[in-house]
Tab-separated table of N, CA and C in Angstrom:
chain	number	residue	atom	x	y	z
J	1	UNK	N	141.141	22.599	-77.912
J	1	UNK	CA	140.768	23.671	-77.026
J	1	UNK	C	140.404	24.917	-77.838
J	2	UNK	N	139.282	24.947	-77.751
J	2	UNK	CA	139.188	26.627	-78.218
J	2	UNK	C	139.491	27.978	-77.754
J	3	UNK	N	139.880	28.360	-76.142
J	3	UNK	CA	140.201	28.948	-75.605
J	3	UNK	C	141.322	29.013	-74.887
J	4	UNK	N	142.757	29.783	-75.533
J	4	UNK	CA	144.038	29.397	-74.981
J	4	UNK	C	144.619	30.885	-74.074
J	5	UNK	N	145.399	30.932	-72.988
J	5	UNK	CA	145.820	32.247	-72.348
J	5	UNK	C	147.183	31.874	-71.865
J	6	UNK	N	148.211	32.924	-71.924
J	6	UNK	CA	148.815	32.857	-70.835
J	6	UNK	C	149.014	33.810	-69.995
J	7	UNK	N	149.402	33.257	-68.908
J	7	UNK	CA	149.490	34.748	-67.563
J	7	UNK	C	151.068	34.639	-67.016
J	8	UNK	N	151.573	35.538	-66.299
J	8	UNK	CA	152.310	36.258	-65.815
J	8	UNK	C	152.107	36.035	-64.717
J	9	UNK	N	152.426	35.633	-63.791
J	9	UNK	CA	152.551	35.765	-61.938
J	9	UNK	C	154.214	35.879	-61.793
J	10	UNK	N	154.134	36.983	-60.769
J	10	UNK	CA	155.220	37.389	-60.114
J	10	UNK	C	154.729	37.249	-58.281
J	11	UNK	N	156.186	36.603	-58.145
J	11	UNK	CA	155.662	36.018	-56.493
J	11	UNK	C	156.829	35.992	-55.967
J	12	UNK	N	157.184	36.164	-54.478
J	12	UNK	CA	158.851	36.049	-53.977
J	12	UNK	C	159.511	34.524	-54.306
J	13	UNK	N	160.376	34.473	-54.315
J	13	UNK	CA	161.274	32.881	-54.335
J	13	UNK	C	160.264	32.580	-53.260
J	14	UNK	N	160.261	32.825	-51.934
J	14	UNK	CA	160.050	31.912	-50.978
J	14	UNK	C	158.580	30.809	-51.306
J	15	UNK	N	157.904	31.473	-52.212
J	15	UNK	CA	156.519	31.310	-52.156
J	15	UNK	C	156.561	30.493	-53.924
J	16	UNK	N	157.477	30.516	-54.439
J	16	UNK	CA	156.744	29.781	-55.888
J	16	UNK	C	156.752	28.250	-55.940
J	17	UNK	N	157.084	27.686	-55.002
J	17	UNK	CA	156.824	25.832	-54.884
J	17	UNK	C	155.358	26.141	-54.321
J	18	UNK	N	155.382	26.436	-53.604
J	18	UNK	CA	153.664	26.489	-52.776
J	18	UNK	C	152.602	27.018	-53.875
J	19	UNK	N	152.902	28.077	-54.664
J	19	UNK	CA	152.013	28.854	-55.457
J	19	UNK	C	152.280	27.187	-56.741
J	20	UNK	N	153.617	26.927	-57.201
J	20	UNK	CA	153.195	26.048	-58.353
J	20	UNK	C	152.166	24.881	-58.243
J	21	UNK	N	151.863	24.563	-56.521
J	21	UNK	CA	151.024	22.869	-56.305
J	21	UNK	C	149.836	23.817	-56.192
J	22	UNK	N	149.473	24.614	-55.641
J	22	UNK	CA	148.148	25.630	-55.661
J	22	UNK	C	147.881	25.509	-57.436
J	23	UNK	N	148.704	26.103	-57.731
J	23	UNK	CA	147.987	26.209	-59.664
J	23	UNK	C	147.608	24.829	-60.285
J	24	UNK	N	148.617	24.129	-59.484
J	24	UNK	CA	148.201	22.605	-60.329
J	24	UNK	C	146.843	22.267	-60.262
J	25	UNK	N	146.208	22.563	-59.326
J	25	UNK	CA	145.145	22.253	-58.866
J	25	UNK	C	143.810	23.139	-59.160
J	26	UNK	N	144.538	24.018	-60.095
J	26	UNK	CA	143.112	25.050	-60.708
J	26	UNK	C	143.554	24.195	-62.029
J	27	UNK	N	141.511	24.229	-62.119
J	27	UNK	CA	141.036	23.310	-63.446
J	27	UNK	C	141.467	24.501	-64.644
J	28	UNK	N	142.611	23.728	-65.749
J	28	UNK	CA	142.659	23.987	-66.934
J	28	UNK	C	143.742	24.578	-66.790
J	29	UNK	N	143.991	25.164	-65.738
J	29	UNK	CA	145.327	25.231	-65.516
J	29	UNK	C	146.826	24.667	-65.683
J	30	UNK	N	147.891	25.011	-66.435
J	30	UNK	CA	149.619	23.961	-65.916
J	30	UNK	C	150.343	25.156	-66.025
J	31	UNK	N	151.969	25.015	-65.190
J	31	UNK	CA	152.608	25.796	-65.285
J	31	UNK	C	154.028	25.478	-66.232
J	32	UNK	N	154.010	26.496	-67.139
J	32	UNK	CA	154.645	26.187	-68.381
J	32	UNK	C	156.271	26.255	-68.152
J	33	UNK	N	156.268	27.482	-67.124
J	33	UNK	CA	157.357	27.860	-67.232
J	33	UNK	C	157.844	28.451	-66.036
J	34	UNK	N	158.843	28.449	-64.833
J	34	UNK	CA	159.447	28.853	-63.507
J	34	UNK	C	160.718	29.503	-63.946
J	35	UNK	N	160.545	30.744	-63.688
J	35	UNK	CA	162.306	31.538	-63.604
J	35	UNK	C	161.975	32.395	-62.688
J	36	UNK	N	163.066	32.334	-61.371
J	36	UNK	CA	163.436	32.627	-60.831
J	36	UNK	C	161.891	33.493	-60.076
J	37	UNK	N	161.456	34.759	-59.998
J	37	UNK	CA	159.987	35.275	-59.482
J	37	UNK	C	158.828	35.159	-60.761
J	38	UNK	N	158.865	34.596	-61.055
J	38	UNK	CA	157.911	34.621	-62.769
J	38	UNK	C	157.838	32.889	-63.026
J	39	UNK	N	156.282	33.059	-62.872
J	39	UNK	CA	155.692	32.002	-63.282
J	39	UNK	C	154.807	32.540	-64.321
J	40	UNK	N	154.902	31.399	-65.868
J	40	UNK	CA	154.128	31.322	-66.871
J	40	UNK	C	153.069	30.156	-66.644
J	41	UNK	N	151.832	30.861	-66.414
J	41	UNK	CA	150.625	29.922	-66.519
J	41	UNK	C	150.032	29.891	-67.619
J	42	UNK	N	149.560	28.713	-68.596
J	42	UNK	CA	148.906	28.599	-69.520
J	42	UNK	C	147.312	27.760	-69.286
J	43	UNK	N	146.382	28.676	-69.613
J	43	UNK	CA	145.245	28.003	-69.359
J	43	UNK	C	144.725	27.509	-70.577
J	44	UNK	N	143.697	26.617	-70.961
J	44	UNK	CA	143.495	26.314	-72.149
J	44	UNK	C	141.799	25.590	-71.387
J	45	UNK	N	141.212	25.583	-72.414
J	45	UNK	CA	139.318	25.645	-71.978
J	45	UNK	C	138.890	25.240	-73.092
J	46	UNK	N	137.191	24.607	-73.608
J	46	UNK	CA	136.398	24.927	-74.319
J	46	UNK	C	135.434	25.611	-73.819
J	47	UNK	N	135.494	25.921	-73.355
J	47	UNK	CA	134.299	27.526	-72.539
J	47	UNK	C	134.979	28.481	-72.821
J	48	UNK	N	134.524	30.148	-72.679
J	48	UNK	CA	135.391	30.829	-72.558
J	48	UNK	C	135.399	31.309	-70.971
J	49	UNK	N	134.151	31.273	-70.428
J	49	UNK	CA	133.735	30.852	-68.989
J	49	UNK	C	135.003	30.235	-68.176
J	50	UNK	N	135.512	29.349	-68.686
J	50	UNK	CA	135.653	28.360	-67.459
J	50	UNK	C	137.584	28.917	-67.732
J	51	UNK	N	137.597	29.688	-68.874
J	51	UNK	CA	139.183	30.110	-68.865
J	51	UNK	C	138.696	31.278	-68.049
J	52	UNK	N	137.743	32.190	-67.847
J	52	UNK	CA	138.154	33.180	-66.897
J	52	UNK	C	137.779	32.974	-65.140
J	53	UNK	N	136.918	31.631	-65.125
J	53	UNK	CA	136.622	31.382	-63.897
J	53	UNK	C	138.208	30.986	-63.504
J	54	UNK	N	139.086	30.386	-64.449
J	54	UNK	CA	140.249	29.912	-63.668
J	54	UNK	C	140.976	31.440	-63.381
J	55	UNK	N	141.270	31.761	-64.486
J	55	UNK	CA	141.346	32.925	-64.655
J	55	UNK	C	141.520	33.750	-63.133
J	56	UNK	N	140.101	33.773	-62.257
J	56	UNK	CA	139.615	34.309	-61.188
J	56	UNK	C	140.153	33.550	-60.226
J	57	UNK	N	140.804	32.257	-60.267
J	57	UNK	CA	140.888	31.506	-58.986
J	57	UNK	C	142.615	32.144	-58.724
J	58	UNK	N	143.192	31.869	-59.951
J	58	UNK	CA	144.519	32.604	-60.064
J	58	UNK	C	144.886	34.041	-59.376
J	59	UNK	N	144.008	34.967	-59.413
J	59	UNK	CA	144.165	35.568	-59.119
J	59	UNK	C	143.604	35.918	-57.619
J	60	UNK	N	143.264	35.161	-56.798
J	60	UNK	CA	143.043	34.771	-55.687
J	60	UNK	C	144.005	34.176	-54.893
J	61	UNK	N	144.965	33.051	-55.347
J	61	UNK	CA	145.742	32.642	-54.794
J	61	UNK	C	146.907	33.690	-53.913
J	62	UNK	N	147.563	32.878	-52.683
J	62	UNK	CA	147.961	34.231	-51.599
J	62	UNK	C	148.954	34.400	-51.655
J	63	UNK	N	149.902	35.954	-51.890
J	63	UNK	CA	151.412	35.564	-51.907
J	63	UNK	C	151.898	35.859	-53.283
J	64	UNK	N	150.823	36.224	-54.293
J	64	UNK	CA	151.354	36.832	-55.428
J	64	UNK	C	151.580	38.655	-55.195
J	65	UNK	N	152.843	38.573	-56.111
J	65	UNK	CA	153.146	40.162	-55.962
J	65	UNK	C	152.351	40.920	-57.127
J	66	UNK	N	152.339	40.398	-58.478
J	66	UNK	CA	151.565	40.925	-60.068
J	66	UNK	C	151.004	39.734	-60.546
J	67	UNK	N	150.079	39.695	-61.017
J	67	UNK	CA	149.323	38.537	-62.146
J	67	UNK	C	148.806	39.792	-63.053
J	68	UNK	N	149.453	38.649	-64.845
J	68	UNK	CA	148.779	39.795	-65.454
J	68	UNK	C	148.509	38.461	-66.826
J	69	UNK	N	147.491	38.591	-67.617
J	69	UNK	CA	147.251	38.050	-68.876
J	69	UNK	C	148.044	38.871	-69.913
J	70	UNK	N	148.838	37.709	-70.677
J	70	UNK	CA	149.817	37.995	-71.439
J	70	UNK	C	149.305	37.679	-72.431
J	71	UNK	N	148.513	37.206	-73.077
J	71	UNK	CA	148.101	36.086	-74.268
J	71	UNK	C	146.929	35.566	-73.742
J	72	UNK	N	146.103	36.036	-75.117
J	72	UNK	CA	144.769	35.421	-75.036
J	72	UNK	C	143.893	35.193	-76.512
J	73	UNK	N	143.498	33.836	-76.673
J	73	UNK	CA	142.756	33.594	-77.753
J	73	UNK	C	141.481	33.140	-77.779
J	74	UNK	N	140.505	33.385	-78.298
J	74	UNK	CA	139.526	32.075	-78.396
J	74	UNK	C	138.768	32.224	-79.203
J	75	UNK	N	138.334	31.029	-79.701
J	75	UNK	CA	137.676	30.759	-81.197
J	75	UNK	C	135.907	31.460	-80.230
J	76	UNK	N	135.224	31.880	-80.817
J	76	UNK	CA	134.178	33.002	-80.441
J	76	UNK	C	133.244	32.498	-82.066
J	77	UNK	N	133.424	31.215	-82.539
J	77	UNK	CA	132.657	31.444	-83.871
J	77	UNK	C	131.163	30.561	-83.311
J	78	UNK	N	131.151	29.415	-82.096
J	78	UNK	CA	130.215	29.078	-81.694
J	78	UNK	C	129.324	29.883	-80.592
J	79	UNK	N	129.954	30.752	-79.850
J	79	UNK	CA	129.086	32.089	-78.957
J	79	UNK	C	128.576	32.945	-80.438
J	80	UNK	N	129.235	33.199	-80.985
J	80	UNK	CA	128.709	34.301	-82.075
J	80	UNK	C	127.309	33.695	-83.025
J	81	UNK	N	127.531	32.115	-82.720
J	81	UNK	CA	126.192	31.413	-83.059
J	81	UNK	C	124.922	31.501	-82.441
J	82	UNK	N	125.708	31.399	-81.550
J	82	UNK	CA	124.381	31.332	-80.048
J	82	UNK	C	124.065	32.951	-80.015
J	83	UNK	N	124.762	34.445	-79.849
J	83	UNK	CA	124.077	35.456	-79.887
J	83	UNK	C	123.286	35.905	-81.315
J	84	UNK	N	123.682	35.386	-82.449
J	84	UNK	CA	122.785	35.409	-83.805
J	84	UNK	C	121.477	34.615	-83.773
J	85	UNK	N	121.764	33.483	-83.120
J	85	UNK	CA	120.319	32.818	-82.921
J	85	UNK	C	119.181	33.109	-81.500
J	86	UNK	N	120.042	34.144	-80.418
J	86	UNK	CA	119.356	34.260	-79.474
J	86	UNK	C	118.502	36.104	-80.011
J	87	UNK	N	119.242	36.317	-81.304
J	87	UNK	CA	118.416	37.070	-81.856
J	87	UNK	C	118.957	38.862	-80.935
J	88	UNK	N	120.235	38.768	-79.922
J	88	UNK	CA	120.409	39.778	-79.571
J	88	UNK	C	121.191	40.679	-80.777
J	89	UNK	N	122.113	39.778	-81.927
J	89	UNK	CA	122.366	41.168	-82.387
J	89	UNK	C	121.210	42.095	-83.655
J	90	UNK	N	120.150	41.247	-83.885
J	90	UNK	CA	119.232	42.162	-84.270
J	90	UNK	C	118.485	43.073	-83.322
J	91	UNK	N	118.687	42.848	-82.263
J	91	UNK	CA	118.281	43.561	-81.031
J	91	UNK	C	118.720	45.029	-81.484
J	92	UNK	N	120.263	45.145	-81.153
J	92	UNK	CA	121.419	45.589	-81.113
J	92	UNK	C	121.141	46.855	-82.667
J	93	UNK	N	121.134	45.550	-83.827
J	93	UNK	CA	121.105	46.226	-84.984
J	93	UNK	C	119.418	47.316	-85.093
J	94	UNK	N	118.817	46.996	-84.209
J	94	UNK	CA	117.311	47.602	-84.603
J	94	UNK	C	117.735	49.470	-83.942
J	95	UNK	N	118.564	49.704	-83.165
J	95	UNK	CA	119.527	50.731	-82.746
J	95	UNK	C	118.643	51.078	-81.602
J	96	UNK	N	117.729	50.320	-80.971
J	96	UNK	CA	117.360	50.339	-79.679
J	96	UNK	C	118.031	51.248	-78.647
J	97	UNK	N	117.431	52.400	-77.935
J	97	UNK	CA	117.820	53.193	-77.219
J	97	UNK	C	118.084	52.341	-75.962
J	98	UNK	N	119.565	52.812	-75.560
J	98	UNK	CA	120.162	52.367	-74.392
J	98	UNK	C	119.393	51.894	-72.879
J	99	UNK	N	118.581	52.823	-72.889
J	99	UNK	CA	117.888	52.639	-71.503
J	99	UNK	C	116.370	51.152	-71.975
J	100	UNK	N	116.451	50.953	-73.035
J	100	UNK	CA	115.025	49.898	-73.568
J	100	UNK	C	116.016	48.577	-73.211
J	101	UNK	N	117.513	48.545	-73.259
J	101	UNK	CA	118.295	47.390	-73.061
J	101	UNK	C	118.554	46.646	-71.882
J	102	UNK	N	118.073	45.550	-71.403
J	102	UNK	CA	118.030	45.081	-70.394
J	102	UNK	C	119.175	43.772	-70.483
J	103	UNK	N	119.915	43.858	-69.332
J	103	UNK	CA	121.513	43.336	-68.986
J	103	UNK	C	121.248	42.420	-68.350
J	104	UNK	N	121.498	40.654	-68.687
J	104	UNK	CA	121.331	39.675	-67.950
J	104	UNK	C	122.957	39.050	-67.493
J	105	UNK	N	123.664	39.706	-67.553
J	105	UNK	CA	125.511	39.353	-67.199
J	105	UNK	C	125.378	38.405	-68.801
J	106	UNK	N	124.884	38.105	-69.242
J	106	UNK	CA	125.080	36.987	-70.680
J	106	UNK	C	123.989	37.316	-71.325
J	107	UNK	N	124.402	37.464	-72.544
J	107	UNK	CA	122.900	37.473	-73.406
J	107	UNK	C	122.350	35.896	-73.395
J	108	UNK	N	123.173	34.934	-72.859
J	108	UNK	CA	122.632	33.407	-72.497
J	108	UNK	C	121.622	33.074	-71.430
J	109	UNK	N	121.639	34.217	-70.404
J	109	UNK	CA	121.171	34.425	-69.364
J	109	UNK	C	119.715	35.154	-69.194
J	110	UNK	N	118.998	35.377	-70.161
J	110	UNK	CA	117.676	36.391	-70.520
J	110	UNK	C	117.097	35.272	-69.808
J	111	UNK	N	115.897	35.608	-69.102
J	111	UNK	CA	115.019	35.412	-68.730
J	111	UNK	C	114.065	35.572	-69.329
């Protein structure tokens, strides 16, 4: 896995059996660890995408009191390939005035 996290959810007793079969069921998702209002979720990905899409589902689920990312890693040496070869950080390096920069949510995403 190149992309590892863990999170923090705080939820009442009544609600952490229901919230643990909900998480089971988000992709990349397991739950590491149950004490008492505190659940440790560990996500793990080769995207870095698909750790924050879970990421997003987590924090959707109903009945949490706090979710917070505690831990986060990811190897960034194959994206850092793909923006060197998509040629944005010579973009970047040419010191291009802010307003000439056009934002596709991903430099993967240019049109």
């Amino acid at each position: 896995m190149n992309n590892l996290s863990s999170v923090l959810i705080m939820a009442k007793k009544e609600y952490i059996d229901d919230l643990k079969k909900a998480i089971a069921k988000i992709p990349f998702c397991t739950v590491e660890l149950c004490e008492k209002e505190k659940i440790i979720v560990v996500i793990e990905s080769e995207k870095l995408e698909d750790e924050l899409n879970s990421y997003k589902m987590l924090e959707q689920l109903p009945n949490i009191v706090s979710i917070n990312m505690v831990f986060s890693y990811q190897d960034l040496d194959e994206d850092m390939q793909k923006a060197i070869d998509s040629g944005a950080i010579e973009t970047i390096e040419k010191n291009e005035k802010a307003e000439n920069i056009k934002y596709y949510g991903s430099i993967f995403n240019k049109i």
